[in-house]
Amino acid sequence: MVTTFIAGLRIRKPGRRLVRAGTVVGATALLAVGAAGQSWASTPTVRWSTGAPTPVSTLELPMSVDAAPDAGGLYFAYYTTLESGTRPYAGFQPKPVDADGHRSLQAVFSSFNAEATTTDSHCNYGADGGAGVSCAVRFAYTPGTMYSLVLKRAEVTGDTQLMTGDVVETATGASVAHIGSFGLPSGSGRFKAADQGFIEPYLTAGCGQQVTVTYGKPVGTEAGTDHVGGLPTVTDPASGSCLSTTSTTTAQGQQVTVSGNEAAAAGR
């Protein structure tokens, strides 16, 4: 078994396994949510809602990557707030092509809660240099195909609730990859029906890229009922970011092109 060190974490790197048509790599050997030394005061902000009248036990957050360079450094993130106020994060990161030449996405699911626990091989203790748990998986994707992050408060056992994260193909519901799972105190509760997110250049290289993605309509499920929200909106900060965005509504969803500004990054 190969070990490697990334952002201060000792990581176990398992072998690859095939899921559907692409290669999926598990564990946080792949994870770089926020690299040490990178700090961005402001990033484009995403607002989303499921339209549910109550908190929900399951969230489905769909996105397609329509065009991306063969490079990494941008994180299209959703944060989700549970009833207790703790906030798991999830999202997609375009990555370089894999060893077989397949376009690659990394899906991330993490908690900054110091009480988070995990036994999942896709997860590791620590979150962006602090306490918590981080989970990640890399999978081959087809540009323009929409994939959903499926986040669940899967079960409650005694003092612990199990949180799971998976990726499915949005149109068919077919399983693509398991991101990871972790335990939180059972009082953490369900997901709030609406929240925000961000588009972050977690590596300086992200400031030199142009990526186009499409956000689909979030879905919240509670007591067997699905609630479908509207399309997310993306707003640029007034200052402080090396990224700018343009948005348009298409038949598939809210298409957003993110353009980096290397000069702005160099001046920080």
PDB file of C-alpha atoms in Angstrom:
ATOM      1  CA  MET A   1       0.000   0.000   0.000  1.00  0.00           C
ATOM      2  CA  VAL A   2       1.365   3.403  -0.986  1.00  0.00           C
ATOM      3  CA  THR A   3       1.287   6.282   1.478  1.00  0.00           C
ATOM      4  CA  THR A   4       1.555   9.928   0.616  1.00  0.00           C
ATOM      5  CA  PHE A   5       1.343  13.260   2.416  1.00  0.00           C
ATOM      6  CA  ILE A   6      -0.937  16.067   1.267  1.00  0.00           C
ATOM      7  CA  ALA A   7      -1.592  19.274   3.202  1.00  0.00           C
ATOM      8  CA  GLY A   8      -0.301  17.729   6.416  1.00  0.00           C
ATOM      9  CA  LEU A   9      -2.441  14.582   6.230  1.00  0.00           C
ATOM     10  CA  ARG A  10      -1.031  11.067   6.196  1.00  0.00           C
ATOM     11  CA  ILE A  11      -3.127   9.321   3.596  1.00  0.00           C
ATOM     12  CA  ARG A  12      -3.619   5.738   2.539  1.00  0.00           C
ATOM     13  CA  LYS A  13      -3.944   5.326  -1.203  1.00  0.00           C
ATOM     14  CA  PRO A  14      -5.874   2.203  -2.231  1.00  0.00           C
ATOM     15  CA  GLY A  15      -6.001   0.623  -5.655  1.00  0.00           C
ATOM     16  CA  ARG A  16      -8.420   1.746  -8.311  1.00  0.00           C
ATOM     17  CA  ARG A  17     -11.804   0.132  -8.890  1.00  0.00           C
ATOM     18  CA  LEU A  18     -14.155   0.355 -11.843  1.00  0.00           C
ATOM     19  CA  VAL A  19     -17.591   1.891 -11.412  1.00  0.00           C
ATOM     20  CA  ARG A  20     -19.806   2.078 -14.484  1.00  0.00           C
ATOM     21  CA  ALA A  21     -17.832   3.224 -17.529  1.00  0.00           C
ATOM     22  CA  GLY A  22     -15.083   5.120 -15.715  1.00  0.00           C
ATOM     23  CA  THR A  23     -12.314   4.600 -13.232  1.00  0.00           C
ATOM     24  CA  VAL A  24     -13.004   5.638  -9.647  1.00  0.00           C
ATOM     25  CA  VAL A  25     -10.270   6.275  -7.117  1.00  0.00           C
ATOM     26  CA  GLY A  26     -11.176   6.370  -3.431  1.00  0.00           C
ATOM     27  CA  ALA A  27      -9.761   7.967  -0.277  1.00  0.00           C
ATOM     28  CA  THR A  28      -8.427  11.386   0.524  1.00  0.00           C
ATOM     29  CA  ALA A  29      -5.143  10.739  -1.224  1.00  0.00           C
ATOM     30  CA  LEU A  30      -7.002  12.729  -3.872  1.00  0.00           C
ATOM     31  CA  LEU A  31      -8.304  15.464  -1.616  1.00  0.00           C
ATOM     32  CA  ALA A  32      -7.163  19.070  -1.762  1.00  0.00           C
ATOM     33  CA  VAL A  33     -10.160  21.133  -0.736  1.00  0.00           C
ATOM     34  CA  GLY A  34      -8.179  24.119   0.444  1.00  0.00           C
ATOM     35  CA  ALA A  35      -4.446  24.022   0.002  1.00  0.00           C
ATOM     36  CA  ALA A  36      -2.234  25.352   2.759  1.00  0.00           C
ATOM     37  CA  GLY A  37      -1.361  28.986   2.253  1.00  0.00           C
ATOM     38  CA  GLN A  38      -4.263  29.767  -0.083  1.00  0.00           C
ATOM     39  CA  SER A  39      -6.675  32.316   1.346  1.00  0.00           C
ATOM     40  CA  TRP A  40      -9.264  34.134  -0.738  1.00  0.00           C
ATOM     41  CA  ALA A  41     -11.255  36.856   0.991  1.00  0.00           C
ATOM     42  CA  SER A  42     -14.164  36.572  -1.437  1.00  0.00           C
ATOM     43  CA  THR A  43     -15.412  34.088  -3.982  1.00  0.00           C
ATOM     44  CA  PRO A  44     -18.485  33.880  -6.215  1.00  0.00           C
ATOM     45  CA  THR A  45     -21.451  32.849  -4.070  1.00  0.00           C
ATOM     46  CA  VAL A  46     -24.103  30.283  -4.948  1.00  0.00           C
ATOM     47  CA  ARG A  47     -27.616  30.407  -3.476  1.00  0.00           C
ATOM     48  CA  TRP A  48     -29.882  27.380  -3.720  1.00  0.00           C
ATOM     49  CA  SER A  49     -33.162  26.075  -2.309  1.00  0.00           C
ATOM     50  CA  THR A  50     -35.167  22.868  -2.450  1.00  0.00           C
ATOM     51  CA  GLY A  51     -38.403  24.705  -1.715  1.00  0.00           C
ATOM     52  CA  ALA A  52     -39.196  22.203   1.047  1.00  0.00           C
ATOM     53  CA  PRO A  53     -41.309  23.535   3.947  1.00  0.00           C
ATOM     54  CA  THR A  54     -39.214  21.693   6.555  1.00  0.00           C
ATOM     55  CA  PRO A  55     -35.658  20.409   6.925  1.00  0.00           C
ATOM     56  CA  VAL A  56     -34.976  17.324   4.818  1.00  0.00           C
ATOM     57  CA  SER A  57     -33.187  14.018   5.352  1.00  0.00           C
ATOM     58  CA  THR A  58     -31.852  13.773   1.781  1.00  0.00           C
ATOM     59  CA  LEU A  59     -30.419  16.372  -0.586  1.00  0.00           C
ATOM     60  CA  GLU A  60     -29.729  15.930  -4.292  1.00  0.00           C
ATOM     61  CA  LEU A  61     -27.527  18.668  -5.755  1.00  0.00           C
ATOM     62  CA  PRO A  62     -27.056  18.319  -9.535  1.00  0.00           C
ATOM     63  CA  MET A  63     -24.317  19.779 -11.720  1.00  0.00           C
ATOM     64  CA  SER A  64     -22.738  19.123 -15.102  1.00  0.00           C
ATOM     65  CA  VAL A  65     -19.240  20.159 -16.123  1.00  0.00           C
ATOM     66  CA  ASP A  66     -19.629  21.312 -19.712  1.00  0.00           C
ATOM     67  CA  ALA A  67     -16.102  22.517 -20.498  1.00  0.00           C
ATOM     68  CA  ALA A  68     -12.962  22.391 -18.368  1.00  0.00           C
ATOM     69  CA  PRO A  69      -9.212  22.461 -19.027  1.00  0.00           C
ATOM     70  CA  ASP A  70      -6.949  19.536 -18.242  1.00  0.00           C
ATOM     71  CA  ALA A  71      -6.039  21.093 -14.920  1.00  0.00           C
ATOM     72  CA  GLY A  72      -7.186  21.386 -11.321  1.00  0.00           C
ATOM     73  CA  GLY A  73      -7.683  24.178  -8.819  1.00  0.00           C
ATOM     74  CA  LEU A  74     -11.387  25.118  -8.798  1.00  0.00           C
ATOM     75  CA  TYR A  75     -13.932  23.866  -6.262  1.00  0.00           C
ATOM     76  CA  PHE A  76     -17.658  24.125  -7.035  1.00  0.00           C
ATOM     77  CA  ALA A  77     -18.920  23.735  -3.486  1.00  0.00           C
ATOM     78  CA  TYR A  78     -22.241  23.565  -1.695  1.00  0.00           C
ATOM     79  CA  TYR A  79     -22.422  24.033   2.026  1.00  0.00           C
ATOM     80  CA  THR A  80     -25.324  22.520   3.873  1.00  0.00           C
ATOM     81  CA  THR A  81     -26.462  23.514   7.334  1.00  0.00           C
ATOM     82  CA  LEU A  82     -27.962  20.933   9.676  1.00  0.00           C
ATOM     83  CA  GLU A  83     -30.590  21.790  12.287  1.00  0.00           C
ATOM     84  CA  SER A  84     -27.922  22.068  14.999  1.00  0.00           C
ATOM     85  CA  GLY A  85     -25.929  24.567  12.929  1.00  0.00           C
ATOM     86  CA  THR A  86     -23.042  22.259  11.955  1.00  0.00           C
ATOM     87  CA  ARG A  87     -22.251  22.552   8.235  1.00  0.00           C
ATOM     88  CA  PRO A  88     -21.137  19.668   6.022  1.00  0.00           C
ATOM     89  CA  TYR A  89     -19.632  20.730   2.677  1.00  0.00           C
ATOM     90  CA  ALA A  90     -19.869  18.917  -0.654  1.00  0.00           C
ATOM     91  CA  GLY A  91     -18.997  19.651  -4.253  1.00  0.00           C
ATOM     92  CA  PHE A  92     -17.139  18.871  -7.455  1.00  0.00           C
ATOM     93  CA  GLN A  93     -13.562  19.635  -8.515  1.00  0.00           C
ATOM     94  CA  PRO A  94     -12.467  19.236 -12.162  1.00  0.00           C
ATOM     95  CA  LYS A  95      -9.191  17.317 -12.280  1.00  0.00           C
ATOM     96  CA  PRO A  96      -6.566  16.459 -14.928  1.00  0.00           C
ATOM     97  CA  VAL A  97      -7.261  13.486 -17.173  1.00  0.00           C
ATOM     98  CA  ASP A  98      -6.518  10.149 -15.542  1.00  0.00           C
ATOM     99  CA  ALA A  99      -3.882   7.607 -16.545  1.00  0.00           C
ATOM    100  CA  ASP A 100      -6.241   6.183 -19.171  1.00  0.00           C
ATOM    101  CA  GLY A 101      -6.958   9.586 -20.714  1.00  0.00           C
ATOM    102  CA  HIS A 102     -10.451   9.936 -19.192  1.00  0.00           C
ATOM    103  CA  ARG A 103     -11.727  13.330 -18.079  1.00  0.00           C
ATOM    104  CA  SER A 104     -11.874  13.315 -14.311  1.00  0.00           C
ATOM    105  CA  LEU A 105     -14.022  14.876 -11.594  1.00  0.00           C
ATOM    106  CA  GLN A 106     -13.458  14.697  -7.879  1.00  0.00           C
ATOM    107  CA  ALA A 107     -16.476  14.659  -5.584  1.00  0.00           C
ATOM    108  CA  VAL A 108     -15.945  15.866  -2.017  1.00  0.00           C
ATOM    109  CA  PHE A 109     -17.977  15.484   1.200  1.00  0.00           C
ATOM    110  CA  SER A 110     -16.551  16.899   4.428  1.00  0.00           C
ATOM    111  CA  SER A 111     -17.363  18.071   7.934  1.00  0.00           C
ATOM    112  CA  PHE A 112     -15.493  20.589  10.062  1.00  0.00           C
ATOM    113  CA  ASN A 113     -17.184  19.239  13.202  1.00  0.00           C
ATOM    114  CA  ALA A 114     -14.546  18.113  15.709  1.00  0.00           C
ATOM    115  CA  GLU A 115     -16.929  15.355  16.867  1.00  0.00           C
ATOM    116  CA  ALA A 116     -17.129  13.782  13.404  1.00  0.00           C
ATOM    117  CA  THR A 117     -16.010  10.147  13.207  1.00  0.00           C
ATOM    118  CA  THR A 118     -15.404   7.780  10.297  1.00  0.00           C
ATOM    119  CA  THR A 119     -14.484   4.221   9.424  1.00  0.00           C
ATOM    120  CA  ASP A 120     -14.977   4.768   5.678  1.00  0.00           C
ATOM    121  CA  SER A 121     -11.962   3.986   3.476  1.00  0.00           C
ATOM    122  CA  HIS A 122     -12.798   7.015   1.294  1.00  0.00           C
ATOM    123  CA  CYS A 123     -12.418   9.366   4.269  1.00  0.00           C
ATOM    124  CA  ASN A 124      -9.662  10.734   6.471  1.00  0.00           C
ATOM    125  CA  TYR A 125      -9.576  12.717   9.695  1.00  0.00           C
ATOM    126  CA  GLY A 126      -8.963  16.428   9.212  1.00  0.00           C
ATOM    127  CA  ALA A 127     -10.663  19.100   7.115  1.00  0.00           C
ATOM    128  CA  ASP A 128      -8.722  21.909   5.431  1.00  0.00           C
ATOM    129  CA  GLY A 129      -6.011  21.794   8.067  1.00  0.00           C
ATOM    130  CA  GLY A 130      -8.402  21.648  11.029  1.00  0.00           C
ATOM    131  CA  ALA A 131     -10.579  19.151  12.884  1.00  0.00           C
ATOM    132  CA  GLY A 132     -13.239  17.113  11.137  1.00  0.00           C
ATOM    133  CA  VAL A 133     -13.487  14.468   8.432  1.00  0.00           C
ATOM    134  CA  SER A 134     -12.854  14.740   4.686  1.00  0.00           C
ATOM    135  CA  CYS A 135     -14.054  12.247   2.076  1.00  0.00           C
ATOM    136  CA  ALA A 136     -13.346  12.191  -1.656  1.00  0.00           C
ATOM    137  CA  VAL A 137     -13.618  10.050  -4.761  1.00  0.00           C
ATOM    138  CA  ARG A 138     -12.462  10.648  -8.319  1.00  0.00           C
ATOM    139  CA  PHE A 139     -14.436   9.365 -11.297  1.00  0.00           C
ATOM    140  CA  ALA A 140     -14.419   9.586 -15.071  1.00  0.00           C
ATOM    141  CA  TYR A 141     -17.171  11.865 -16.378  1.00  0.00           C
ATOM    142  CA  THR A 142     -18.773  12.829 -19.678  1.00  0.00           C
ATOM    143  CA  PRO A 143     -18.819  16.610 -20.356  1.00  0.00           C
ATOM    144  CA  GLY A 144     -22.382  17.919 -20.390  1.00  0.00           C
ATOM    145  CA  THR A 145     -23.771  14.983 -18.391  1.00  0.00           C
ATOM    146  CA  MET A 146     -25.413  16.022 -15.144  1.00  0.00           C
ATOM    147  CA  TYR A 147     -24.352  14.249 -11.966  1.00  0.00           C
ATOM    148  CA  SER A 148     -25.984  14.702  -8.559  1.00  0.00           C
ATOM    149  CA  LEU A 149     -24.383  14.786  -5.156  1.00  0.00           C
ATOM    150  CA  VAL A 150     -26.734  12.712  -2.969  1.00  0.00           C
ATOM    151  CA  LEU A 151     -26.269  13.611   0.695  1.00  0.00           C
ATOM    152  CA  LYS A 152     -28.221  11.740   3.368  1.00  0.00           C
ATOM    153  CA  ARG A 153     -28.858  11.620   7.054  1.00  0.00           C
ATOM    154  CA  ALA A 154     -28.955   7.896   6.493  1.00  0.00           C
ATOM    155  CA  GLU A 155     -29.654   6.547   9.970  1.00  0.00           C
ATOM    156  CA  VAL A 156     -29.589   7.383  13.670  1.00  0.00           C
ATOM    157  CA  THR A 157     -28.139   4.871  16.124  1.00  0.00           C
ATOM    158  CA  GLY A 158     -27.940   5.897  19.750  1.00  0.00           C
ATOM    159  CA  ASP A 159     -25.923   9.101  20.022  1.00  0.00           C
ATOM    160  CA  THR A 160     -24.714   9.062  16.411  1.00  0.00           C
ATOM    161  CA  GLN A 161     -26.248   9.837  13.035  1.00  0.00           C
ATOM    162  CA  LEU A 162     -24.645   8.503   9.872  1.00  0.00           C
ATOM    163  CA  MET A 163     -24.102  10.991   7.030  1.00  0.00           C
ATOM    164  CA  THR A 164     -23.478   9.536   3.567  1.00  0.00           C
ATOM    165  CA  GLY A 165     -22.420  11.098   0.279  1.00  0.00           C
ATOM    166  CA  ASP A 166     -22.716   9.502  -3.166  1.00  0.00           C
ATOM    167  CA  VAL A 167     -22.745  10.504  -6.832  1.00  0.00           C
ATOM    168  CA  VAL A 168     -25.505   9.406  -9.222  1.00  0.00           C
ATOM    169  CA  GLU A 169     -26.289  10.191 -12.839  1.00  0.00           C
ATOM    170  CA  THR A 170     -29.076  12.738 -12.507  1.00  0.00           C
ATOM    171  CA  ALA A 171     -31.213  11.665 -15.470  1.00  0.00           C
ATOM    172  CA  THR A 172     -31.267   7.953 -14.633  1.00  0.00           C
ATOM    173  CA  GLY A 173     -30.458   7.770 -10.915  1.00  0.00           C
ATOM    174  CA  ALA A 174     -27.760   5.217 -11.739  1.00  0.00           C
ATOM    175  CA  SER A 175     -24.994   4.950  -9.152  1.00  0.00           C
ATOM    176  CA  VAL A 176     -21.656   6.430 -10.236  1.00  0.00           C
ATOM    177  CA  ALA A 177     -19.501   6.553  -7.090  1.00  0.00           C
ATOM    178  CA  HIS A 178     -19.534   6.500  -3.303  1.00  0.00           C
ATOM    179  CA  ILE A 179     -17.885   9.631  -1.881  1.00  0.00           C
ATOM    180  CA  GLY A 180     -17.772   8.670   1.780  1.00  0.00           C
ATOM    181  CA  SER A 181     -19.570   8.628   5.132  1.00  0.00           C
ATOM    182  CA  PHE A 182     -19.064   9.933   8.642  1.00  0.00           C
ATOM    183  CA  GLY A 183     -20.819  10.023  11.981  1.00  0.00           C
ATOM    184  CA  LEU A 184     -22.061  13.145  13.739  1.00  0.00           C
ATOM    185  CA  PRO A 185     -23.835  13.576  17.080  1.00  0.00           C
ATOM    186  CA  SER A 186     -27.463  12.470  16.655  1.00  0.00           C
ATOM    187  CA  GLY A 187     -28.682  15.919  17.670  1.00  0.00           C
ATOM    188  CA  SER A 188     -27.134  17.397  14.521  1.00  0.00           C
ATOM    189  CA  GLY A 189     -30.418  16.823  12.749  1.00  0.00           C
ATOM    190  CA  ARG A 190     -31.518  17.133   9.137  1.00  0.00           C
ATOM    191  CA  PHE A 191     -30.462  19.463   6.314  1.00  0.00           C
ATOM    192  CA  LYS A 192     -31.994  22.908   6.085  1.00  0.00           C
ATOM    193  CA  ALA A 193     -34.081  23.278   2.937  1.00  0.00           C
ATOM    194  CA  ALA A 194     -32.077  26.206   1.514  1.00  0.00           C
ATOM    195  CA  ASP A 195     -28.475  27.282   1.770  1.00  0.00           C
ATOM    196  CA  GLN A 196     -25.511  28.658  -0.131  1.00  0.00           C
ATOM    197  CA  GLY A 197     -22.214  27.634  -1.688  1.00  0.00           C
ATOM    198  CA  PHE A 198     -19.187  29.091  -3.419  1.00  0.00           C
ATOM    199  CA  ILE A 199     -16.754  28.732  -6.303  1.00  0.00           C
ATOM    200  CA  GLU A 200     -13.251  28.697  -4.876  1.00  0.00           C
ATOM    201  CA  PRO A 201      -9.761  28.753  -6.426  1.00  0.00           C
ATOM    202  CA  TYR A 202      -8.352  26.367  -3.825  1.00  0.00           C
ATOM    203  CA  LEU A 203      -5.078  26.365  -5.786  1.00  0.00           C
ATOM    204  CA  THR A 204      -3.513  29.431  -7.387  1.00  0.00           C
ATOM    205  CA  ALA A 205      -3.744  27.559 -10.713  1.00  0.00           C
ATOM    206  CA  GLY A 206      -7.513  27.930 -10.485  1.00  0.00           C
ATOM    207  CA  CYS A 207      -7.114  31.634 -11.174  1.00  0.00           C
ATOM    208  CA  GLY A 208      -5.838  30.909 -14.672  1.00  0.00           C
ATOM    209  CA  GLN A 209      -8.677  28.704 -15.872  1.00  0.00           C
ATOM    210  CA  GLN A 210     -12.030  28.989 -17.605  1.00  0.00           C
ATOM    211  CA  VAL A 211     -14.639  26.376 -16.709  1.00  0.00           C
ATOM    212  CA  THR A 212     -18.297  26.150 -17.708  1.00  0.00           C
ATOM    213  CA  VAL A 213     -20.745  24.238 -15.514  1.00  0.00           C
ATOM    214  CA  THR A 214     -24.519  23.932 -15.327  1.00  0.00           C
ATOM    215  CA  TYR A 215     -26.361  23.890 -12.011  1.00  0.00           C
ATOM    216  CA  GLY A 216     -29.557  21.845 -11.910  1.00  0.00           C
ATOM    217  CA  LYS A 217     -32.519  22.199  -9.561  1.00  0.00           C
ATOM    218  CA  PRO A 218     -31.843  20.919  -6.025  1.00  0.00           C
ATOM    219  CA  VAL A 219     -34.167  18.262  -4.612  1.00  0.00           C
ATOM    220  CA  GLY A 220     -34.947  17.737  -0.930  1.00  0.00           C
ATOM    221  CA  THR A 221     -36.660  14.576   0.301  1.00  0.00           C
ATOM    222  CA  GLU A 222     -38.435  14.160   3.605  1.00  0.00           C
ATOM    223  CA  ALA A 223     -40.900  11.469   4.684  1.00  0.00           C
ATOM    224  CA  GLY A 224     -41.008  10.067   1.157  1.00  0.00           C
ATOM    225  CA  THR A 225     -41.888  13.376  -0.503  1.00  0.00           C
ATOM    226  CA  ASP A 226     -39.569  15.059  -3.013  1.00  0.00           C
ATOM    227  CA  HIS A 227     -39.415  18.858  -3.124  1.00  0.00           C
ATOM    228  CA  VAL A 228     -37.838  20.395  -6.234  1.00  0.00           C
ATOM    229  CA  GLY A 229     -36.394  23.878  -5.947  1.00  0.00           C
ATOM    230  CA  GLY A 230     -35.572  26.551  -8.467  1.00  0.00           C
ATOM    231  CA  LEU A 231     -32.283  27.012 -10.263  1.00  0.00           C
ATOM    232  CA  PRO A 232     -29.372  28.231  -8.111  1.00  0.00           C
ATOM    233  CA  THR A 233     -28.038  31.732  -8.644  1.00  0.00           C
ATOM    234  CA  VAL A 234     -24.394  32.816  -8.689  1.00  0.00           C
ATOM    235  CA  THR A 235     -23.273  36.281  -7.570  1.00  0.00           C
ATOM    236  CA  ASP A 236     -19.762  37.713  -7.857  1.00  0.00           C
ATOM    237  CA  PRO A 237     -18.246  39.570  -4.886  1.00  0.00           C
ATOM    238  CA  ALA A 238     -17.630  43.291  -5.246  1.00  0.00           C
ATOM    239  CA  SER A 239     -13.889  42.730  -4.818  1.00  0.00           C
ATOM    240  CA  GLY A 240     -11.289  40.320  -3.514  1.00  0.00           C
ATOM    241  CA  SER A 241     -11.647  37.447  -5.967  1.00  0.00           C
ATOM    242  CA  CYS A 242      -9.593  36.367  -8.956  1.00  0.00           C
ATOM    243  CA  LEU A 243     -12.754  34.822 -10.462  1.00  0.00           C
ATOM    244  CA  SER A 244     -15.641  36.328 -12.405  1.00  0.00           C
ATOM    245  CA  THR A 245     -18.749  34.606 -13.717  1.00  0.00           C
ATOM    246  CA  THR A 246     -21.388  34.928 -16.415  1.00  0.00           C
ATOM    247  CA  SER A 247     -24.695  33.061 -16.230  1.00  0.00           C
ATOM    248  CA  THR A 248     -27.450  32.068 -18.607  1.00  0.00           C
ATOM    249  CA  THR A 249     -30.504  29.851 -18.235  1.00  0.00           C
ATOM    250  CA  THR A 250     -30.615  26.861 -20.583  1.00  0.00           C
ATOM    251  CA  ALA A 251     -32.941  23.900 -21.026  1.00  0.00           C
ATOM    252  CA  GLN A 252     -30.690  21.902 -18.675  1.00  0.00           C
ATOM    253  CA  GLY A 253     -30.280  24.485 -15.924  1.00  0.00           C
ATOM    254  CA  GLN A 254     -28.301  27.556 -14.908  1.00  0.00           C
ATOM    255  CA  GLN A 255     -25.128  27.567 -16.996  1.00  0.00           C
ATOM    256  CA  VAL A 256     -22.223  29.450 -15.429  1.00  0.00           C
ATOM    257  CA  THR A 257     -18.864  30.219 -17.021  1.00  0.00           C
ATOM    258  CA  VAL A 258     -16.106  30.933 -14.503  1.00  0.00           C
ATOM    259  CA  SER A 259     -13.106  32.902 -15.765  1.00  0.00           C
ATOM    260  CA  GLY A 260      -9.914  33.276 -13.768  1.00  0.00           C
ATOM    261  CA  ASN A 261      -7.688  36.330 -13.664  1.00  0.00           C
ATOM    262  CA  GLU A 262      -4.052  35.405 -13.092  1.00  0.00           C
ATOM    263  CA  ALA A 263      -3.010  39.052 -12.729  1.00  0.00           C
ATOM    264  CA  ALA A 264      -5.466  39.500  -9.865  1.00  0.00           C
ATOM    265  CA  ALA A 265      -4.078  36.398  -8.166  1.00  0.00           C
ATOM    266  CA  ALA A 266      -0.491  37.586  -8.590  1.00  0.00           C
ATOM    267  CA  GLY A 267      -1.321  40.865  -6.907  1.00  0.00           C
ATOM    268  CA  ARG A 268      -2.565  39.226  -3.703  1.00  0.00           C
TER     269      ARG A 268
END
